[in-house]
Amino acid sequence: MHKESIKLAKLVSSSKKTISDLEKEVSKLNKELKNLKTEVTISKSNDTIQFSTMPDSKVVSNSCNCCNKYIEEIKDLKNSLARFSIGKSNLDVILGK
């Protein structure tokens, strides 16, 4: 019985460490997403993209090649964050939080 409780204590400790690491990663991804949202703003009124972090607010025409790449990257980041959140929720259920 004592060996089993020690084994379970180690499992709980390991799980808490994993949860902590996952929460840090979620926080990091949320900050990165927030930075990306503030970095790139799409002006729908004149179909241009403005990079707000540039000192002189340069405007780039919508015909640039990298716009679709950024849109796909944002979608991928959102999907990764969603899977991460689901995994954290599943882990919380397993640990009874």
mmCIF file of N, CA and C in Angstrom:
data_model
loop_
_atom_site.group_PDB
_atom_site.id
_atom_site.type_symbol
_atom_site.label_atom_id
_atom_site.label_comp_id
_atom_site.label_asym_id
_atom_site.label_seq_id
_atom_site.Cartn_x
_atom_site.Cartn_y
_atom_site.Cartn_z
ATOM 1 N N MET A 1 0.825 -1.185 0.000
ATOM 2 C CA MET A 1 0.000 0.000 0.000
ATOM 3 C C MET A 1 0.874 1.255 0.000
ATOM 4 N N HIS A 2 1.962 1.228 0.783
ATOM 5 C CA HIS A 2 2.858 2.385 0.866
ATOM 6 C C HIS A 2 3.547 2.634 -0.480
ATOM 7 N N LYS A 3 3.961 1.567 -1.150
ATOM 8 C CA LYS A 3 4.623 1.712 -2.451
ATOM 9 C C LYS A 3 3.663 2.329 -3.463
ATOM 10 N N GLU A 4 2.418 1.908 -3.383
ATOM 11 C CA GLU A 4 1.428 2.419 -4.314
ATOM 12 C C GLU A 4 1.177 3.913 -4.080
ATOM 13 N N SER A 5 1.126 4.330 -2.815
ATOM 14 C CA SER A 5 0.905 5.750 -2.530
ATOM 15 C C SER A 5 2.101 6.588 -2.983
ATOM 16 N N ILE A 6 3.306 6.058 -2.857
ATOM 17 C CA ILE A 6 4.493 6.770 -3.324
ATOM 18 C C ILE A 6 4.455 6.898 -4.842
ATOM 19 N N LYS A 7 4.056 5.830 -5.516
ATOM 20 C CA LYS A 7 3.963 5.839 -6.970
ATOM 21 C C LYS A 7 2.931 6.881 -7.424
ATOM 22 N N LEU A 8 1.790 6.922 -6.732
ATOM 23 C CA LEU A 8 0.755 7.895 -7.079
ATOM 24 C C LEU A 8 1.211 9.321 -6.788
ATOM 25 N N ALA A 9 1.946 9.509 -5.697
ATOM 26 C CA ALA A 9 2.456 10.840 -5.370
ATOM 27 C C ALA A 9 3.412 11.326 -6.456
ATOM 28 N N LYS A 10 4.252 10.432 -6.956
ATOM 29 C CA LYS A 10 5.168 10.792 -8.041
ATOM 30 C C LYS A 10 4.401 11.140 -9.309
ATOM 31 N N LEU A 11 3.347 10.381 -9.572
ATOM 32 C CA LEU A 11 2.525 10.635 -10.754
ATOM 33 C C LEU A 11 1.856 12.002 -10.655
ATOM 34 N N VAL A 12 1.316 12.322 -9.480
ATOM 35 C CA VAL A 12 0.665 13.617 -9.277
ATOM 36 C C VAL A 12 1.684 14.744 -9.435
ATOM 37 N N SER A 13 2.857 14.569 -8.855
ATOM 38 C CA SER A 13 3.907 15.582 -8.954
ATOM 39 C C SER A 13 4.299 15.798 -10.406
ATOM 40 N N SER A 14 4.473 14.727 -11.138
ATOM 41 C CA SER A 14 4.825 14.812 -12.544
ATOM 42 C C SER A 14 3.716 15.498 -13.343
ATOM 43 N N SER A 15 2.469 15.161 -13.020
ATOM 44 C CA SER A 15 1.331 15.765 -13.716
ATOM 45 C C SER A 15 1.245 17.260 -13.430
ATOM 46 N N LYS A 16 1.502 17.657 -12.186
ATOM 47 C CA LYS A 16 1.479 19.080 -11.837
ATOM 48 C C LYS A 16 2.556 19.835 -12.605
ATOM 49 N N LYS A 17 3.720 19.234 -12.752
ATOM 50 C CA LYS A 17 4.812 19.850 -13.509
ATOM 51 C C LYS A 17 4.403 20.008 -14.975
ATOM 52 N N THR A 18 3.775 18.975 -15.517
ATOM 53 C CA THR A 18 3.316 19.033 -16.906
ATOM 54 C C THR A 18 2.275 20.128 -17.084
ATOM 55 N N ILE A 19 1.338 20.206 -16.150
ATOM 56 C CA ILE A 19 0.302 21.242 -16.217
ATOM 57 C C ILE A 19 0.940 22.620 -16.157
ATOM 58 N N SER A 20 1.880 22.786 -15.250
ATOM 59 C CA SER A 20 2.568 24.072 -15.122
ATOM 60 C C SER A 20 3.273 24.442 -16.423
ATOM 61 N N ASP A 21 3.961 23.488 -17.017
ATOM 62 C CA ASP A 21 4.648 23.734 -18.282
ATOM 63 C C ASP A 21 3.658 24.092 -19.386
ATOM 64 N N LEU A 22 2.530 23.385 -19.430
ATOM 65 C CA LEU A 22 1.518 23.657 -20.447
ATOM 66 C C LEU A 22 0.896 25.036 -20.246
ATOM 67 N N GLU A 23 0.635 25.412 -18.995
ATOM 68 C CA GLU A 23 0.072 26.730 -18.720
ATOM 69 C C GLU A 23 1.042 27.833 -19.129
ATOM 70 N N LYS A 24 2.324 27.628 -18.906
ATOM 71 C CA LYS A 24 3.324 28.609 -19.335
ATOM 72 C C LYS A 24 3.326 28.723 -20.854
ATOM 73 N N GLU A 25 3.230 27.598 -21.528
ATOM 74 C CA GLU A 25 3.222 27.604 -22.992
ATOM 75 C C GLU A 25 1.967 28.291 -23.529
ATOM 76 N N VAL A 26 0.809 28.053 -22.904
ATOM 77 C CA VAL A 26 -0.436 28.712 -23.308
ATOM 78 C C VAL A 26 -0.289 30.216 -23.125
ATOM 79 N N SER A 27 0.270 30.623 -22.004
ATOM 80 C CA SER A 27 0.484 32.047 -21.744
ATOM 81 C C SER A 27 1.399 32.657 -22.798
ATOM 82 N N LYS A 28 2.463 31.948 -23.120
ATOM 83 C CA LYS A 28 3.411 32.419 -24.135
ATOM 84 C C LYS A 28 2.721 32.551 -25.490
ATOM 85 N N LEU A 29 1.898 31.558 -25.855
ATOM 86 C CA LEU A 29 1.187 31.598 -27.138
ATOM 87 C C LEU A 29 0.149 32.719 -27.166
ATOM 88 N N ASN A 30 -0.512 32.962 -26.025
ATOM 89 C CA ASN A 30 -1.480 34.058 -25.954
ATOM 90 C C ASN A 30 -0.788 35.404 -26.152
ATOM 91 N N LYS A 31 0.390 35.573 -25.545
ATOM 92 C CA LYS A 31 1.141 36.815 -25.712
ATOM 93 C C LYS A 31 1.572 36.979 -27.164
ATOM 94 N N GLU A 32 2.030 35.886 -27.767
ATOM 95 C CA GLU A 32 2.460 35.936 -29.162
ATOM 96 C C GLU A 32 1.289 36.285 -30.072
ATOM 97 N N LEU A 33 0.122 35.703 -29.810
ATOM 98 C CA LEU A 33 -1.068 35.995 -30.604
ATOM 99 C C LEU A 33 -1.466 37.457 -30.453
ATOM 100 N N LYS A 34 -1.403 37.966 -29.229
ATOM 101 C CA LYS A 34 -1.734 39.368 -28.978
ATOM 102 C C LYS A 34 -0.769 40.278 -29.726
ATOM 103 N N ASN A 35 0.527 39.933 -29.690
ATOM 104 C CA ASN A 35 1.516 40.734 -30.413
ATOM 105 C C ASN A 35 1.261 40.713 -31.909
ATOM 106 N N LEU A 36 0.883 39.552 -32.440
ATOM 107 C CA LEU A 36 0.598 39.455 -33.875
ATOM 108 C C LEU A 36 -0.628 40.272 -34.248
ATOM 109 N N LYS A 37 -1.626 40.267 -33.384
ATOM 110 C CA LYS A 37 -2.832 41.046 -33.673
ATOM 111 C C LYS A 37 -2.534 42.536 -33.692
ATOM 112 N N THR A 38 -1.662 42.996 -32.785
ATOM 113 C CA THR A 38 -1.335 44.418 -32.771
ATOM 114 C C THR A 38 -0.339 44.774 -33.858
ATOM 115 N N GLU A 39 0.440 43.809 -34.303
ATOM 116 C CA GLU A 39 1.452 44.074 -35.321
ATOM 117 C C GLU A 39 0.840 44.255 -36.700
ATOM 118 N N VAL A 40 -0.157 43.475 -37.006
ATOM 119 C CA VAL A 40 -0.750 43.525 -38.343
ATOM 120 C C VAL A 40 -2.228 43.866 -38.222
ATOM 121 N N THR A 41 -2.614 44.981 -38.800
ATOM 122 C CA THR A 41 -4.027 45.355 -38.828
ATOM 123 C C THR A 41 -4.461 45.462 -40.286
ATOM 124 N N ILE A 42 -5.603 44.912 -40.572
ATOM 125 C CA ILE A 42 -6.088 44.934 -41.954
ATOM 126 C C ILE A 42 -7.146 46.018 -42.078
ATOM 127 N N SER A 43 -6.880 46.924 -42.968
ATOM 128 C CA SER A 43 -7.810 48.017 -43.226
ATOM 129 C C SER A 43 -8.734 47.596 -44.368
ATOM 130 N N LYS A 44 -9.974 47.308 -44.042
ATOM 131 C CA LYS A 44 -10.918 46.808 -45.051
ATOM 132 C C LYS A 44 -11.460 47.932 -45.932
ATOM 133 N N SER A 45 -11.359 49.151 -45.475
ATOM 134 C CA SER A 45 -11.924 50.249 -46.252
ATOM 135 C C SER A 45 -11.188 50.482 -47.570
ATOM 136 N N ASN A 46 -9.854 50.294 -47.572
ATOM 137 C CA ASN A 46 -9.120 50.525 -48.813
ATOM 138 C C ASN A 46 -8.276 49.326 -49.226
ATOM 139 N N ASP A 47 -8.561 48.148 -48.667
ATOM 140 C CA ASP A 47 -7.881 46.903 -49.024
ATOM 141 C C ASP A 47 -6.357 47.023 -48.977
ATOM 142 N N THR A 48 -5.848 47.591 -47.919
ATOM 143 C CA THR A 48 -4.408 47.671 -47.729
ATOM 144 C C THR A 48 -4.073 47.080 -46.374
ATOM 145 N N ILE A 49 -2.818 46.782 -46.197
ATOM 146 C CA ILE A 49 -2.350 46.249 -44.923
ATOM 147 C C ILE A 49 -1.396 47.262 -44.318
ATOM 148 N N GLN A 50 -1.625 47.586 -43.053
ATOM 149 C CA GLN A 50 -0.761 48.532 -42.367
ATOM 150 C C GLN A 50 -0.009 47.791 -41.284
ATOM 151 N N PHE A 51 1.293 47.999 -41.238
ATOM 152 C CA PHE A 51 2.108 47.407 -40.183
ATOM 153 C C PHE A 51 2.287 48.466 -39.114
ATOM 154 N N SER A 52 1.557 48.305 -38.016
ATOM 155 C CA SER A 52 1.534 49.345 -36.995
ATOM 156 C C SER A 52 2.841 49.469 -36.229
ATOM 157 N N THR A 53 3.717 48.478 -36.293
ATOM 158 C CA THR A 53 4.971 48.571 -35.555
ATOM 159 C C THR A 53 6.040 49.315 -36.324
ATOM 160 N N MET A 54 5.790 49.585 -37.596
ATOM 161 C CA MET A 54 6.765 50.341 -38.375
ATOM 162 C C MET A 54 6.693 51.803 -37.948
ATOM 163 N N PRO A 55 7.852 52.474 -37.831
ATOM 164 C CA PRO A 55 7.871 53.839 -37.314
ATOM 165 C C PRO A 55 7.047 54.824 -38.128
ATOM 166 N N ASP A 56 7.025 54.695 -39.433
ATOM 167 C CA ASP A 56 6.309 55.661 -40.250
ATOM 168 C C ASP A 56 4.996 55.103 -40.803
ATOM 169 N N SER A 57 4.501 54.025 -40.239
ATOM 170 C CA SER A 57 3.232 53.396 -40.647
ATOM 171 C C SER A 57 3.154 53.213 -42.153
ATOM 172 N N LYS A 58 4.124 52.546 -42.705
ATOM 173 C CA LYS A 58 4.138 52.278 -44.140
ATOM 174 C C LYS A 58 2.932 51.425 -44.512
ATOM 175 N N VAL A 59 2.375 51.698 -45.659
ATOM 176 C CA VAL A 59 1.227 50.944 -46.152
ATOM 177 C C VAL A 59 1.688 50.114 -47.340
ATOM 178 N N VAL A 60 1.329 48.843 -47.323
ATOM 179 C CA VAL A 60 1.719 47.929 -48.381
ATOM 180 C C VAL A 60 0.460 47.533 -49.134
ATOM 181 N N SER A 61 0.528 47.484 -50.435
ATOM 182 C CA SER A 61 -0.654 47.133 -51.215
ATOM 183 C C SER A 61 -1.058 45.693 -50.945
ATOM 184 N N ASN A 62 -2.301 45.391 -51.224
ATOM 185 C CA ASN A 62 -2.852 44.066 -50.947
ATOM 186 C C ASN A 62 -2.259 43.000 -51.863
ATOM 187 N N SER A 63 -1.516 43.400 -52.870
ATOM 188 C CA SER A 63 -0.976 42.435 -53.815
ATOM 189 C C SER A 63 0.320 41.790 -53.333
ATOM 190 N N CYS A 64 0.753 42.088 -52.101
ATOM 191 C CA CYS A 64 2.002 41.497 -51.626
ATOM 192 C C CYS A 64 1.854 39.977 -51.497
ATOM 193 N N ASN A 65 2.960 39.274 -51.631
ATOM 194 C CA ASN A 65 2.942 37.820 -51.609
ATOM 195 C C ASN A 65 2.878 37.236 -50.213
ATOM 196 N N CYS A 66 3.273 38.003 -49.210
ATOM 197 C CA CYS A 66 3.371 37.443 -47.865
ATOM 198 C C CYS A 66 2.062 37.492 -47.083
ATOM 199 N N CYS A 67 1.071 38.222 -47.557
ATOM 200 C CA CYS A 67 -0.183 38.374 -46.809
ATOM 201 C C CYS A 67 -0.865 37.023 -46.565
ATOM 202 N N ASN A 68 -0.972 36.225 -47.609
ATOM 203 C CA ASN A 68 -1.620 34.920 -47.459
ATOM 204 C C ASN A 68 -0.836 34.030 -46.509
ATOM 205 N N LYS A 69 0.492 34.161 -46.536
ATOM 206 C CA LYS A 69 1.335 33.391 -45.634
ATOM 207 C C LYS A 69 1.018 33.739 -44.179
ATOM 208 N N TYR A 70 0.873 35.044 -43.902
ATOM 209 C CA TYR A 70 0.564 35.476 -42.541
ATOM 210 C C TYR A 70 -0.831 35.018 -42.114
ATOM 211 N N ILE A 71 -1.765 35.071 -43.032
ATOM 212 C CA ILE A 71 -3.128 34.624 -42.713
ATOM 213 C C ILE A 71 -3.116 33.145 -42.369
ATOM 214 N N GLU A 72 -2.400 32.345 -43.149
ATOM 215 C CA GLU A 72 -2.294 30.910 -42.874
ATOM 216 C C GLU A 72 -1.571 30.660 -41.542
ATOM 217 N N GLU A 73 -0.535 31.435 -41.286
ATOM 218 C CA GLU A 73 0.217 31.273 -40.034
ATOM 219 C C GLU A 73 -0.663 31.598 -38.829
ATOM 220 N N ILE A 74 -1.478 32.633 -38.942
ATOM 221 C CA ILE A 74 -2.396 32.990 -37.858
ATOM 222 C C ILE A 74 -3.413 31.874 -37.640
ATOM 223 N N LYS A 75 -3.941 31.304 -38.732
ATOM 224 C CA LYS A 75 -4.881 30.184 -38.609
ATOM 225 C C LYS A 75 -4.222 28.999 -37.915
ATOM 226 N N ASP A 76 -2.974 28.698 -38.305
ATOM 227 C CA ASP A 76 -2.250 27.591 -37.684
ATOM 228 C C ASP A 76 -2.028 27.843 -36.198
ATOM 229 N N LEU A 77 -1.674 29.070 -35.836
ATOM 230 C CA LEU A 77 -1.470 29.397 -34.420
ATOM 231 C C LEU A 77 -2.770 29.274 -33.628
ATOM 232 N N LYS A 78 -3.861 29.725 -34.215
ATOM 233 C CA LYS A 78 -5.155 29.602 -33.534
ATOM 234 C C LYS A 78 -5.535 28.134 -33.343
ATOM 235 N N ASN A 79 -5.285 27.307 -34.366
ATOM 236 C CA ASN A 79 -5.575 25.879 -34.249
ATOM 237 C C ASN A 79 -4.700 25.227 -33.178
ATOM 238 N N SER A 80 -3.419 25.596 -33.145
ATOM 239 C CA SER A 80 -2.508 25.051 -32.139
ATOM 240 C C SER A 80 -2.961 25.439 -30.736
ATOM 241 N N LEU A 81 -3.357 26.685 -30.578
ATOM 242 C CA LEU A 81 -3.824 27.155 -29.275
ATOM 243 C C LEU A 81 -5.103 26.421 -28.864
ATOM 244 N N ALA A 82 -5.994 26.185 -29.804
ATOM 245 C CA ALA A 82 -7.232 25.462 -29.498
ATOM 246 C C ALA A 82 -6.932 24.028 -29.075
ATOM 247 N N ARG A 83 -6.034 23.347 -29.802
ATOM 248 C CA ARG A 83 -5.670 21.972 -29.424
ATOM 249 C C ARG A 83 -4.998 21.952 -28.061
ATOM 250 N N PHE A 84 -4.179 22.951 -27.797
ATOM 251 C CA PHE A 84 -3.491 23.054 -26.521
ATOM 252 C C PHE A 84 -4.491 23.228 -25.383
ATOM 253 N N SER A 85 -5.481 24.081 -25.596
ATOM 254 C CA SER A 85 -6.514 24.328 -24.584
ATOM 255 C C SER A 85 -7.339 23.067 -24.322
ATOM 256 N N ILE A 86 -7.660 22.341 -25.382
ATOM 257 C CA ILE A 86 -8.416 21.096 -25.230
ATOM 258 C C ILE A 86 -7.594 20.074 -24.455
ATOM 259 N N GLY A 87 -6.304 19.979 -24.777
ATOM 260 C CA GLY A 87 -5.419 19.058 -24.053
ATOM 261 C C GLY A 87 -5.328 19.402 -22.587
ATOM 262 N N LYS A 88 -5.255 20.699 -22.274
ATOM 263 C CA LYS A 88 -5.198 21.136 -20.880
ATOM 264 C C LYS A 88 -6.500 20.777 -20.173
ATOM 265 N N SER A 89 -7.623 20.989 -20.840
ATOM 266 C CA SER A 89 -8.920 20.647 -20.254
ATOM 267 C C SER A 89 -9.020 19.149 -19.979
ATOM 268 N N ASN A 90 -8.561 18.346 -20.921
ATOM 269 C CA ASN A 90 -8.574 16.893 -20.739
ATOM 270 C C ASN A 90 -7.687 16.480 -19.568
ATOM 271 N N LEU A 91 -6.536 17.125 -19.451
ATOM 272 C CA LEU A 91 -5.628 16.820 -18.347
ATOM 273 C C LEU A 91 -6.247 17.215 -17.011
ATOM 274 N N ASP A 92 -6.943 18.362 -16.998
ATOM 275 C CA ASP A 92 -7.634 18.779 -15.769
ATOM 276 C C ASP A 92 -8.707 17.762 -15.365
ATOM 277 N N VAL A 93 -9.416 17.230 -16.349
ATOM 278 C CA VAL A 93 -10.450 16.231 -16.068
ATOM 279 C C VAL A 93 -9.809 14.969 -15.482
ATOM 280 N N ILE A 94 -8.708 14.550 -16.071
ATOM 281 C CA ILE A 94 -8.027 13.350 -15.601
ATOM 282 C C ILE A 94 -7.540 13.524 -14.160
ATOM 283 N N LEU A 95 -7.026 14.732 -13.865
ATOM 284 C CA LEU A 95 -6.490 14.991 -12.523
ATOM 285 C C LEU A 95 -7.570 15.411 -11.543
ATOM 286 N N GLY A 96 -8.797 15.593 -12.011
ATOM 287 C CA GLY A 96 -9.914 15.901 -11.131
ATOM 288 C C GLY A 96 -9.937 17.336 -10.663
ATOM 289 N N LYS A 97 -9.451 18.243 -11.480
ATOM 290 C CA LYS A 97 -9.475 19.680 -11.112
ATOM 291 C C LYS A 97 -10.792 20.292 -11.460
#
